[in-house]
Amino acid sequence: MSATLYMPIPAIIERIEDETPDIKTFTIRPVEPIPFAAGQFVELAVPGIGEAPFTPSSSPKISEYMEITIMRTGRVTDWLHTMKEGDEVGVRGPMGRAYPIEEFHDREILIVGGGCGVGPLRSLMLALLEDLQHYARIIVRYGARTPDSIVFKDAQMHGWGQGDALDVMLTVDEAAPGWNGHVGLITEILEEDYLDCHASDGIAVMCGPPVMMKFGTDKLLERGYHPKNIYLSMERNMSCGIGQCGHCRLGRYYICKDGPVFSYQEVQANPRLWDD
Amino acid sequence: MGPMGVKWTIRVSSSLDEVMASLAGERETYALQDLKNGHYQFAKSSTWQPGFHTLGDYRQTEPLKALFFPAREFIGKWKDPSSRKPMPERIVFGVKNCDLSSLAIFDQVFLQGVCPDPYYAEARAKTILVSSDCNSQLDVCFCPAVGEQPYATKGFDINVASTPLGYIIESGTEPGERLLQSAQQYLEPAHEELLNSLKTQRAERYRELVELSQAHGLEPGTDFRTAIETTFESGLWSDFAEDCVECGACNFICCTCHCFLLADGMDADGTAARTKLWDACLYSGFAATAGGGNPRPLRAERLRNRFDKKFSYFPQVMDRYACDGCGRCTEACIANIDIRDVLRRAVDECDALHAHSSDHRAN
């Protein structure tokens, strides 16, 4: 325990897949399995360089390896993007509170993703798809900046392998040649014209950049979703991951131990909720 | 009645030095050294040193936390299974109540959380805390304002109070009691007159500190939580931030600030290694996220965050302030920001707002 409290265990990068020009999915195999639940995160370390929090994008049913979808956006992620298959990284976790998936049973679930935020949502999707019969209906609404920046293109285009069983719609802020889908902000495809939902008792799960979550939440509330049924994946610079180092405080919570998954009801009173 | 609760004094044939040396035994000893410039510091030694070590009249300059939560703690090398060498048994003399009380914050953070820190746990388990009453105060002290007092009522293994009539020594834990039992040849039960003189002395000391706090506009029992929460949008934060140079001294010197950084780098031999370092929420990068985000880009927001954490967050999660009124931040601030001025302004603005809203209701 003391070894892994602040020190990661080794993991081998087995596979690296390009998702977009600046997003890659890394498959890592830790020296011992890391069982996690969808929504929990891990600290991924480049030895001697630094560590950063990521939520796995792979199925929580698999603990021997995990996939982590990472945008190149800072010191640690720049390093990760230079790494090769077979290289070694460190991992600590899992940390934090997962999606309360058992509370989703028999409900309609709307999954709203923005940009790289669709990583954690893919993990949730894969968990839901394992027990599809438990859920009334699954809807996916995903927004990206451009067609190029859509993550998990194949999976999403084909309804996560479920064909018509899922109601999936994508939008991009800016179109590009060859794009036949919707063009506009994510909030547009949450409007009645594009989203037929049972807002009053439905579950909504959202993950994306703060500005997208802010306007997305406003739209969902306007559509009639209850604050307690809107689940957000919050993010700060979680470092220790266990509620000690103080970096990720949001009001009375530490994102790392009390989150990263919160219902909007739990955090809505915080005046700095959407600051990034 | 068991021996715990008995209050002892030192026999006429004996001395404080003898008792302290007996308690220290073979333990690694930290006791106060009078620097003769108004400051005390912890002086480490292999035992109690008469003429050099003292119990001190008020708190030392550096916070007690440093003995349990070092400013720089080596965590380990990458893939190195060797464990750290065990910490020796320790004893700390002259701990004042502000510092002693602050350990409750560290216990909450490092022992009560989702994953206890074994290094902190070891340091706590292997350290005997000998507290002593304040016999004087610094100009920056304001412990009564935050619900504390200049003598320990809990959290000590042994407490030593010094009065003109003699010492009063008591244990607060089983390990403390066992140590006192081992020093019985120097001790005898304290008589009534001595105990009464201590009561009077403590009351007098407390009253002086209340007056000092009041001179800075702070009354005991003031609701700082409401004051800080109510003034979230106030201009007071940018006013004080005009002077703040965000050096982080208030964070580091604070007896309750517990934030840290896990710093990765290469060891001298080229192995990747990790070190735990004190961090400061006044630093602009403290809450910065990858991609250039920062929830508190302004210095005023970071200054406010420090007070929010101490006077709103900790009352919510622990029902106490993360401030014991030690005044170290005031002492350390090169911009002369006095925590009492910040609190008083928040309280005044909060009172003014409430008076204003009752006026409206009255109309």
XYZ file of C-alpha atoms in Angstrom:
639
model
C 0.000 0.000 0.000
C 2.692 2.475 0.960
C 4.460 1.823 -2.316
C 1.449 2.740 -4.421
C 0.107 5.558 -2.240
C 2.284 8.114 -4.042
C 4.281 5.788 -6.317
C 2.810 4.252 -9.466
C 3.151 0.637 -10.515
C 4.821 -0.032 -13.884
C 2.739 -0.578 -17.013
C 3.749 -1.348 -20.591
C 2.287 0.596 -23.501
C 1.007 -2.240 -25.691
C -0.654 -0.276 -28.416
C -0.969 3.310 -29.565
C -3.744 4.307 -31.915
C -4.119 7.707 -33.558
C -7.644 9.038 -33.076
C -7.208 12.599 -34.359
C -4.166 14.735 -35.149
C -3.723 15.505 -31.445
C -5.490 12.604 -29.697
C -4.142 9.089 -29.276
C -5.514 6.059 -27.478
C -2.890 4.204 -25.437
C -3.460 0.606 -24.393
C -1.465 -0.039 -21.238
C -0.946 -3.289 -19.361
C -0.009 -2.752 -15.710
C 2.110 -5.373 -13.891
C -0.971 -6.165 -11.829
C -4.622 -5.766 -12.863
C -6.341 -2.503 -11.987
C -10.063 -3.131 -11.580
C -11.981 0.108 -12.083
C -15.551 1.261 -12.570
C -16.632 3.550 -15.412
C -15.976 7.175 -14.478
C -13.114 6.500 -12.071
C -9.713 7.837 -13.055
C -6.071 6.863 -12.789
C -2.865 8.874 -12.500
C -0.646 8.054 -15.462
C 3.041 8.836 -14.997
C 5.939 9.255 -17.342
C 8.780 8.205 -15.026
C 10.948 11.148 -14.066
C 8.779 13.584 -16.017
C 5.406 13.883 -14.332
C 1.957 12.521 -13.807
C -1.543 13.522 -14.849
C -5.099 12.267 -14.257
C -7.002 10.390 -16.979
C -10.208 8.415 -17.071
C -9.878 5.136 -18.983
C -11.898 4.847 -22.175
C -11.999 1.032 -22.189
C -14.531 -1.355 -20.713
C -14.491 -1.593 -16.918
C -15.083 -5.327 -17.326
C -11.423 -5.672 -18.274
C -8.827 -5.014 -15.588
C -5.726 -6.627 -17.133
C -5.268 -3.713 -19.488
C -6.882 -0.356 -20.047
C -7.192 2.102 -22.867
C -6.666 5.769 -22.159
C -7.520 8.379 -24.753
C -5.210 11.357 -24.424
C -5.105 14.756 -26.065
C -1.703 16.403 -26.427
C -2.216 19.520 -24.388
C 0.525 19.923 -21.773
C 3.888 18.775 -20.484
C 2.977 15.197 -19.533
C 0.721 14.601 -22.521
C 3.367 16.003 -24.889
C 5.753 13.373 -23.525
C 3.171 10.619 -23.767
C 2.583 11.472 -27.400
C 6.303 10.935 -28.136
C 6.269 7.469 -26.552
C 6.251 4.200 -28.489
C 4.638 0.811 -28.120
C 6.708 -1.193 -25.628
C 7.676 1.872 -23.575
C 7.030 1.884 -19.862
C 4.762 4.215 -17.928
C 3.489 4.253 -14.345
C -0.093 4.070 -13.170
C -1.834 4.668 -9.815
C -5.477 4.034 -9.189
C -8.311 3.653 -9.628
C -9.394 6.830 -7.899
C -12.616 8.632 -7.166
C -16.299 8.013 -7.551
C -17.675 6.198 -10.580
C -20.967 6.650 -12.447
C -23.740 5.234 -10.231
C -24.599 2.777 -12.971
C -27.034 0.691 -10.908
C -29.200 3.783 -10.510
C -29.479 3.949 -14.302
C -31.376 0.643 -14.562
C -34.647 0.834 -16.486
C -34.033 4.496 -17.269
C -33.422 6.314 -20.511
C -29.785 7.408 -20.646
C -28.614 10.392 -22.643
C -24.861 10.561 -23.119
C -23.513 13.956 -24.107
C -19.869 14.236 -25.079
C -17.615 17.003 -26.241
C -14.172 16.642 -27.789
C -11.836 14.377 -25.869
C -14.434 14.126 -23.082
C -15.914 11.238 -24.981
C -13.133 9.011 -23.558
C -14.726 8.400 -20.158
C -18.115 8.162 -21.892
C -16.852 5.345 -24.100
C -15.964 3.378 -20.967
C -19.483 4.009 -19.661
C -20.996 3.090 -23.050
C -19.110 -0.202 -23.106
C -20.357 -0.979 -19.592
C -23.951 -0.148 -20.569
C -23.764 -2.166 -23.786
C -22.804 -5.260 -21.801
C -26.232 -5.145 -20.151
C -28.250 -3.344 -22.783
C -31.468 -5.015 -21.656
C -31.241 -3.209 -18.285
C -31.730 0.219 -19.827
C -34.853 1.660 -21.392
C -32.977 3.470 -24.146
C -29.534 4.875 -24.834
C -29.025 8.132 -26.698
C -25.663 9.594 -27.690
C -25.080 13.218 -28.658
C -21.503 14.113 -29.480
C -19.912 17.340 -30.583
C -16.431 17.967 -31.936
C -14.711 21.012 -33.381
C -14.214 19.541 -36.845
C -14.808 16.165 -38.521
C -11.067 15.543 -38.090
C -11.283 15.945 -34.332
C -13.980 13.314 -33.812
C -12.670 10.584 -31.505
C -13.597 6.877 -31.946
C -14.923 7.606 -35.459
C -15.809 4.041 -36.379
C -17.495 3.158 -33.132
C -19.627 6.273 -33.150
C -20.532 6.280 -36.809
C -21.902 2.804 -36.492
C -23.734 3.319 -33.258
C -21.021 1.766 -31.124
C -21.547 -1.484 -33.022
C -25.210 -1.602 -32.115
C -26.664 -0.282 -35.376
C -30.125 1.125 -34.756
C -30.325 -0.034 -31.146
C -28.787 3.258 -30.183
C -29.855 6.756 -31.125
C -26.541 8.388 -32.045
C -26.045 11.859 -33.489
C -22.880 13.822 -34.077
C -22.237 17.460 -34.773
C -19.179 19.517 -35.638
C -18.603 23.215 -35.023
C -17.005 23.628 -38.440
C -17.701 21.360 -41.420
C -15.094 20.087 -43.841
C -15.337 18.537 -47.277
C -16.935 15.104 -47.047
C -18.910 15.870 -43.882
C -22.590 15.101 -44.334
C -23.592 15.365 -40.712
C -24.895 18.237 -38.645
C -22.968 21.469 -38.293
C -23.476 23.480 -35.114
C -22.791 23.517 -31.419
C -23.600 20.518 -29.231
C -26.416 22.487 -27.620
C -28.221 22.584 -30.971
C -28.532 18.815 -31.197
C -29.951 18.781 -27.663
C -32.922 20.823 -28.931
C -36.312 19.173 -29.487
C -35.789 19.000 -33.245
C -32.871 16.659 -32.811
C -33.480 15.042 -29.461
C -36.616 13.153 -28.526
C -36.188 12.258 -24.874
C -37.982 11.593 -21.595
C -36.321 14.451 -19.792
C -38.484 14.340 -16.669
C -37.143 10.989 -15.469
C -34.212 10.431 -17.807
C -30.552 10.281 -16.878
C -28.077 12.545 -18.640
C -24.338 11.972 -18.473
C -22.012 14.641 -19.756
C -18.279 14.941 -20.231
C -16.377 17.549 -22.158
C -14.653 20.909 -21.879
C -16.057 23.151 -19.090
C -17.663 25.622 -21.479
C -19.464 22.793 -23.294
C -20.641 21.292 -19.986
C -21.872 24.669 -18.786
C -24.028 25.382 -21.816
C -24.919 21.708 -22.166
C -26.197 21.616 -18.583
C -28.211 24.791 -19.119
C -29.808 23.220 -22.172
C -30.609 19.955 -20.388
C -32.218 21.858 -17.502
C -34.237 23.822 -20.055
C -35.313 20.516 -21.618
C -36.593 19.426 -18.205
C -33.852 17.184 -16.831
C -33.691 17.172 -13.037
C -30.407 18.481 -11.537
C -30.004 15.220 -9.649
C -30.221 13.242 -12.899
C -27.530 15.181 -14.747
C -24.115 13.613 -14.135
C -20.998 15.607 -14.861
C -17.382 14.496 -15.016
C -15.594 17.388 -13.357
C -11.941 18.095 -13.791
C -9.226 20.000 -11.971
C -5.543 19.247 -11.637
C -5.952 16.151 -9.485
C -2.458 15.227 -8.345
C -2.315 12.924 -5.313
C -5.710 11.498 -6.265
C -6.622 10.708 -2.661
C -7.859 13.983 -1.197
C -4.640 15.149 0.417
C -2.615 17.463 -1.821
C -5.271 20.160 -2.080
C -5.018 20.951 -5.796
C -8.439 19.902 -7.053
C -10.715 21.466 -4.458
C -14.075 22.681 -5.692
C -15.997 24.241 -2.806
C -16.523 21.574 -0.185
C -15.366 18.778 -2.477
C -12.133 17.384 -3.742
C -12.735 16.331 -7.329
C -10.350 13.382 -6.849
C -12.080 11.691 -3.932
C -15.620 13.108 -3.904
C -15.822 13.069 -7.731
C -14.843 13.185 -10.508
C -18.470 12.203 -11.208
C -20.965 14.573 -9.570
C -24.629 15.118 -10.089
C -25.321 18.717 -11.071
C -27.417 18.976 -7.924
C -24.346 18.343 -5.771
C -22.238 21.099 -7.303
C -24.683 23.644 -8.704
C -24.345 26.020 -5.727
C -20.649 26.556 -6.411
C -20.118 29.992 -7.963
C -16.895 28.831 -9.615
C -18.248 25.584 -11.008
C -17.339 26.117 -14.633
C -14.038 27.900 -14.192
C -11.357 25.989 -15.927
C -9.311 6.553 40.118
C -6.401 5.590 37.878
C -3.204 7.551 37.623
C -4.372 9.453 34.503
C -5.784 12.754 35.596
C -3.334 13.138 38.488
C -1.523 16.437 38.264
C 2.087 16.320 39.347
C 4.700 18.819 40.335
C 8.475 18.537 40.589
C 9.932 17.679 43.993
C 12.011 20.416 45.659
C 14.995 18.096 45.546
C 14.703 17.833 41.762
C 14.658 20.102 38.684
C 12.833 20.588 35.385
C 15.977 19.564 33.520
C 16.061 16.234 35.348
C 12.440 15.529 34.573
C 12.733 16.518 30.908
C 15.926 14.477 30.476
C 14.183 11.521 32.063
C 11.213 11.846 29.703
C 13.501 12.236 26.668
C 15.514 9.143 27.531
C 17.087 7.782 24.375
C 14.569 9.425 22.098
C 15.530 11.787 19.295
C 14.757 15.065 21.001
C 13.320 18.263 19.607
C 13.061 21.105 22.086
C 12.949 24.866 21.874
C 16.066 26.960 21.697
C 15.785 30.636 22.642
C 17.433 32.563 19.817
C 17.464 35.709 22.036
C 15.934 37.761 19.231
C 12.327 37.191 20.094
C 12.210 33.848 18.289
C 12.405 30.239 19.349
C 13.355 27.373 17.082
C 13.301 23.598 17.406
C 16.795 22.346 18.223
C 17.326 18.667 17.517
C 19.492 16.643 19.853
C 20.029 13.127 21.126
C 18.466 14.071 24.448
C 17.298 17.054 26.522
C 20.169 19.493 26.979
C 20.050 21.574 30.176
C 20.870 25.229 29.619
C 20.252 24.909 25.877
C 16.754 23.480 25.611
C 13.774 25.312 27.039
C 9.997 24.926 27.068
C 9.649 28.480 25.731
C 7.148 31.200 26.609
C 5.347 31.156 23.255
C 5.399 29.203 19.997
C 8.554 28.709 17.941
C 8.842 30.371 14.534
C 8.594 27.303 12.297
C 5.357 25.324 12.399
C 5.204 21.979 14.189
C 3.807 20.404 10.999
C 7.349 20.238 9.574
C 8.165 17.376 11.968
C 5.297 15.272 10.600
C 4.877 16.604 7.081
C 8.402 17.547 6.001
C 8.861 20.415 3.565
C 10.655 17.959 1.290
C 10.060 14.234 1.608
C 11.660 11.680 -0.677
C 8.953 9.268 -1.818
C 10.988 6.799 -3.791
C 12.726 5.766 -6.959
C 10.944 4.299 -9.946
C 10.616 0.503 -9.566
C 12.740 0.482 -6.433
C 11.137 -1.922 -3.944
C 13.412 -0.956 -1.043
C 11.473 0.534 1.809
C 12.463 3.534 3.827
C 14.387 3.033 7.003
C 12.144 3.240 10.027
C 11.833 6.531 11.860
C 13.418 6.647 15.347
C 11.298 7.181 18.461
C 11.034 10.947 18.993
C 9.958 13.426 21.641
C 9.073 17.084 21.096
C 9.204 19.536 24.027
C 7.534 22.911 24.311
C 4.729 22.450 21.792
C 2.212 25.276 22.147
C -1.518 24.786 21.829
C -1.865 26.474 18.425
C 0.548 23.958 16.890
C -0.823 21.036 18.871
C -4.349 21.794 17.714
C -3.192 22.093 14.095
C -2.278 18.397 14.068
C -5.992 17.574 14.029
C -6.077 19.012 10.490
C -3.177 16.800 9.401
C -4.722 13.756 11.081
C -7.899 14.400 9.103
C -6.063 14.850 5.794
C -3.401 12.149 6.114
C -5.064 9.529 8.335
C -8.825 9.821 7.887
C -8.959 10.013 4.099
C -9.478 7.358 1.453
C -5.880 6.211 1.734
C -3.897 6.925 4.914
C -0.290 8.068 4.526
C 1.910 5.455 6.260
C 4.827 7.893 6.657
C 2.671 10.409 8.475
C 1.114 7.629 10.547
C 4.577 6.411 11.538
C 5.709 9.910 12.497
C 2.620 10.387 14.674
C 2.941 6.961 16.298
C 6.630 7.415 17.111
C 6.476 10.941 18.501
C 5.731 11.912 22.094
C 4.324 15.425 22.289
C 5.149 17.409 25.416
C 3.160 20.606 25.293
C 3.578 23.627 27.535
C 1.407 26.599 28.400
C 2.141 29.972 26.798
C 3.564 32.265 29.440
C 3.700 35.206 27.117
C 2.516 36.046 23.617
C 3.628 37.594 20.385
C 2.002 40.740 19.003
C 0.608 38.674 16.114
C -1.177 36.098 18.329
C -4.980 35.886 18.202
C -5.877 32.327 19.223
C -9.021 33.228 21.245
C -10.623 34.727 18.128
C -10.610 31.317 16.431
C -11.774 29.392 19.482
C -8.371 28.361 20.807
C -6.557 29.249 24.012
C -2.904 29.631 25.057
C -2.733 26.256 26.789
C -3.482 22.722 25.654
C -6.629 20.927 26.720
C -6.203 17.893 24.464
C -3.899 16.299 21.914
C -0.802 16.179 24.151
C 0.944 13.145 25.609
C 2.249 15.254 28.470
C 1.600 18.888 29.341
C 3.919 21.022 31.458
C 2.641 24.314 32.844
C 5.050 26.677 34.513
C 3.851 29.028 37.285
C 5.822 31.162 39.760
C 4.829 28.619 42.424
C 6.098 25.602 40.461
C 5.429 23.283 37.538
C 2.235 21.320 36.949
C 2.717 18.196 34.857
C -0.033 15.910 33.557
C -0.445 13.173 31.003
C -3.065 13.128 28.245
C -2.473 9.683 26.742
C -1.411 6.213 27.860
C 2.117 6.574 26.426
C 2.408 9.931 28.195
C 1.193 8.388 31.430
C 3.729 5.533 31.186
C 6.510 8.085 30.714
C 5.386 10.061 33.747
C 5.294 6.859 35.795
C 8.904 6.248 34.824
C 9.852 9.691 36.148
C 8.084 9.227 39.484
C 11.233 9.725 41.540
C 11.231 13.402 40.495
C 7.508 14.019 40.932
C 4.902 14.453 43.653
C 1.205 15.304 43.419
C 0.598 19.014 42.845
C -1.094 20.667 45.816
C -4.324 22.630 45.685
C -2.709 26.054 45.949
C -0.492 25.333 42.944
C -3.449 24.094 40.901
C -5.445 27.180 41.808
C -2.586 29.459 40.827
C -2.504 27.765 37.413
C -6.239 28.339 36.946
C -5.770 32.019 37.727
C -2.717 32.261 35.493
C -4.485 30.602 32.548
C -7.519 32.856 32.923
C -5.271 35.906 33.035
C -3.296 34.734 29.970
C -6.492 34.075 28.036
C -7.873 37.501 28.986
C -4.721 39.235 27.734
C -4.975 37.401 24.419
C -8.654 38.291 24.126
C -7.733 41.933 24.637
C -4.982 41.683 22.032
C -7.455 40.146 19.557
C -10.053 42.798 20.373
C -7.459 45.517 19.788
C -7.412 44.186 16.210
C -11.175 44.073 16.012
C -11.622 40.329 16.522
C -13.958 38.985 19.187
C -13.903 35.375 20.399
C -16.801 33.449 18.898
C -17.000 35.520 15.721
C -18.578 33.585 12.834
C -15.718 33.826 10.341
C -17.281 31.210 8.104
C -20.304 33.387 7.374
C -18.065 36.433 7.028
C -15.809 34.778 4.449
C -18.664 33.161 2.528
C -20.660 36.383 2.461
C -17.750 38.447 1.132
C -16.944 36.094 -1.744
C -17.652 38.810 -4.315
C -16.286 41.663 -2.208
C -13.585 44.028 -3.393
C -11.655 43.271 -0.224
C -9.788 40.446 -1.970
C -8.450 42.610 -4.764
C -7.626 45.344 -2.233
C -5.417 43.020 -0.181
C -4.114 41.355 -3.352
C -2.687 44.720 -4.427
C -0.073 44.309 -1.709
C 0.348 40.522 -1.942
C 3.411 39.412 -3.892
C 2.254 35.769 -3.953
C 5.491 34.551 -2.367
C 3.657 31.728 -0.618
C 5.298 32.480 2.750
C 1.891 32.511 4.475
C 1.210 29.009 3.116
C 4.547 27.525 4.081
C 4.732 29.054 7.556
C 1.070 28.257 8.328
C 0.573 25.671 11.043
C -2.384 24.111 9.164
C -1.602 24.489 5.428
C -1.179 20.930 4.156
C -1.059 21.159 0.352
C 1.761 19.443 -1.464
C 3.171 18.694 -4.859
C 4.410 15.346 -6.157
C 7.523 16.380 -8.051
C 9.050 13.971 -10.558
C 12.637 14.157 -11.698
C 15.866 12.274 -12.016
C 17.875 11.190 -8.996
C 21.646 11.794 -8.882
C 22.199 8.304 -10.292
C 19.867 8.960 -13.228
C 16.906 6.977 -11.895
C 13.459 8.509 -12.108
C 12.361 9.539 -8.611
C 9.519 11.282 -6.853
C 9.565 13.833 -4.050
C 6.712 15.304 -2.036
C 7.109 19.075 -1.599
C 5.063 21.695 0.193
C 2.994 23.656 -2.291
C 1.312 27.056 -1.981
C -2.160 27.951 -3.224
C -0.986 31.556 -3.682
C 1.194 30.419 -6.588
C -0.382 31.126 -9.964
C 0.197 27.555 -11.172
C -1.285 25.859 -8.124
C -4.647 25.026 -9.670
C -3.624 25.344 -13.325
C -4.758 22.521 -15.575
C -3.296 21.075 -18.765
C -4.093 23.112 -21.835
C -3.692 26.463 -20.096
C -6.808 26.475 -17.928
C -6.689 28.054 -14.494
C -9.667 28.261 -12.145
C -7.966 31.058 -10.186
C -5.989 33.182 -12.649
C -6.123 36.310 -10.473
C -4.042 36.851 -7.352
C -7.154 38.156 -5.591
C -8.881 34.837 -6.326
C -5.961 32.886 -4.924
C -5.808 35.035 -1.791
C -9.541 34.536 -1.327
C -9.128 30.815 -1.883
C -6.730 30.631 1.058
C -9.334 32.116 3.373
C -12.136 30.096 1.787
C -10.239 26.875 2.487
C -9.515 27.812 6.102
C -12.782 29.419 7.104
C -15.377 27.754 4.850
C -14.068 24.385 3.603
C -12.735 23.072 6.912
C -15.782 24.189 8.950
C -17.905 22.273 6.402
C -15.913 19.039 6.477
C -14.454 19.091 9.997
C -16.452 21.619 11.981
C -13.402 23.734 12.769
C -11.346 26.508 11.218
C -8.017 25.603 9.667
C -6.510 28.501 11.601
C -5.288 28.403 15.178
C -4.435 32.081 15.511
C -0.670 31.551 15.665
C -0.098 34.693 13.587
C 2.835 33.232 11.672
C 1.382 34.384 8.329
C 1.243 37.953 9.607
C 4.829 37.668 10.811
C 6.034 36.190 7.525
C 4.203 38.465 5.075
C 6.656 40.823 3.405
C 3.718 42.900 2.171
C 2.543 43.406 5.767
C -0.823 41.764 5.201
C -2.175 40.992 8.668
C -4.629 38.076 8.698
C -6.545 39.877 11.443
C -7.115 42.873 9.157
C -8.449 40.587 6.417
C -10.784 38.794 8.821
C -11.942 42.022 10.433
C -12.759 43.588 7.084
C -14.698 40.476 6.041
C -16.619 40.537 9.342
C -17.300 44.287 9.063
C -18.554 43.987 5.487
C -20.682 40.998 6.402
C -22.174 42.854 9.386
C -22.848 45.907 7.210
C -24.635 43.759 4.620
C -26.797 42.109 7.247
C -27.591 45.466 8.888
C -28.505 46.753 5.435
C -30.805 43.814 4.688
C -32.536 44.105 8.099
C -33.099 47.810 7.340
C -34.847 46.725 4.156
C -36.966 44.206 6.016
C -37.842 46.843 8.619
C -39.051 49.158 5.867
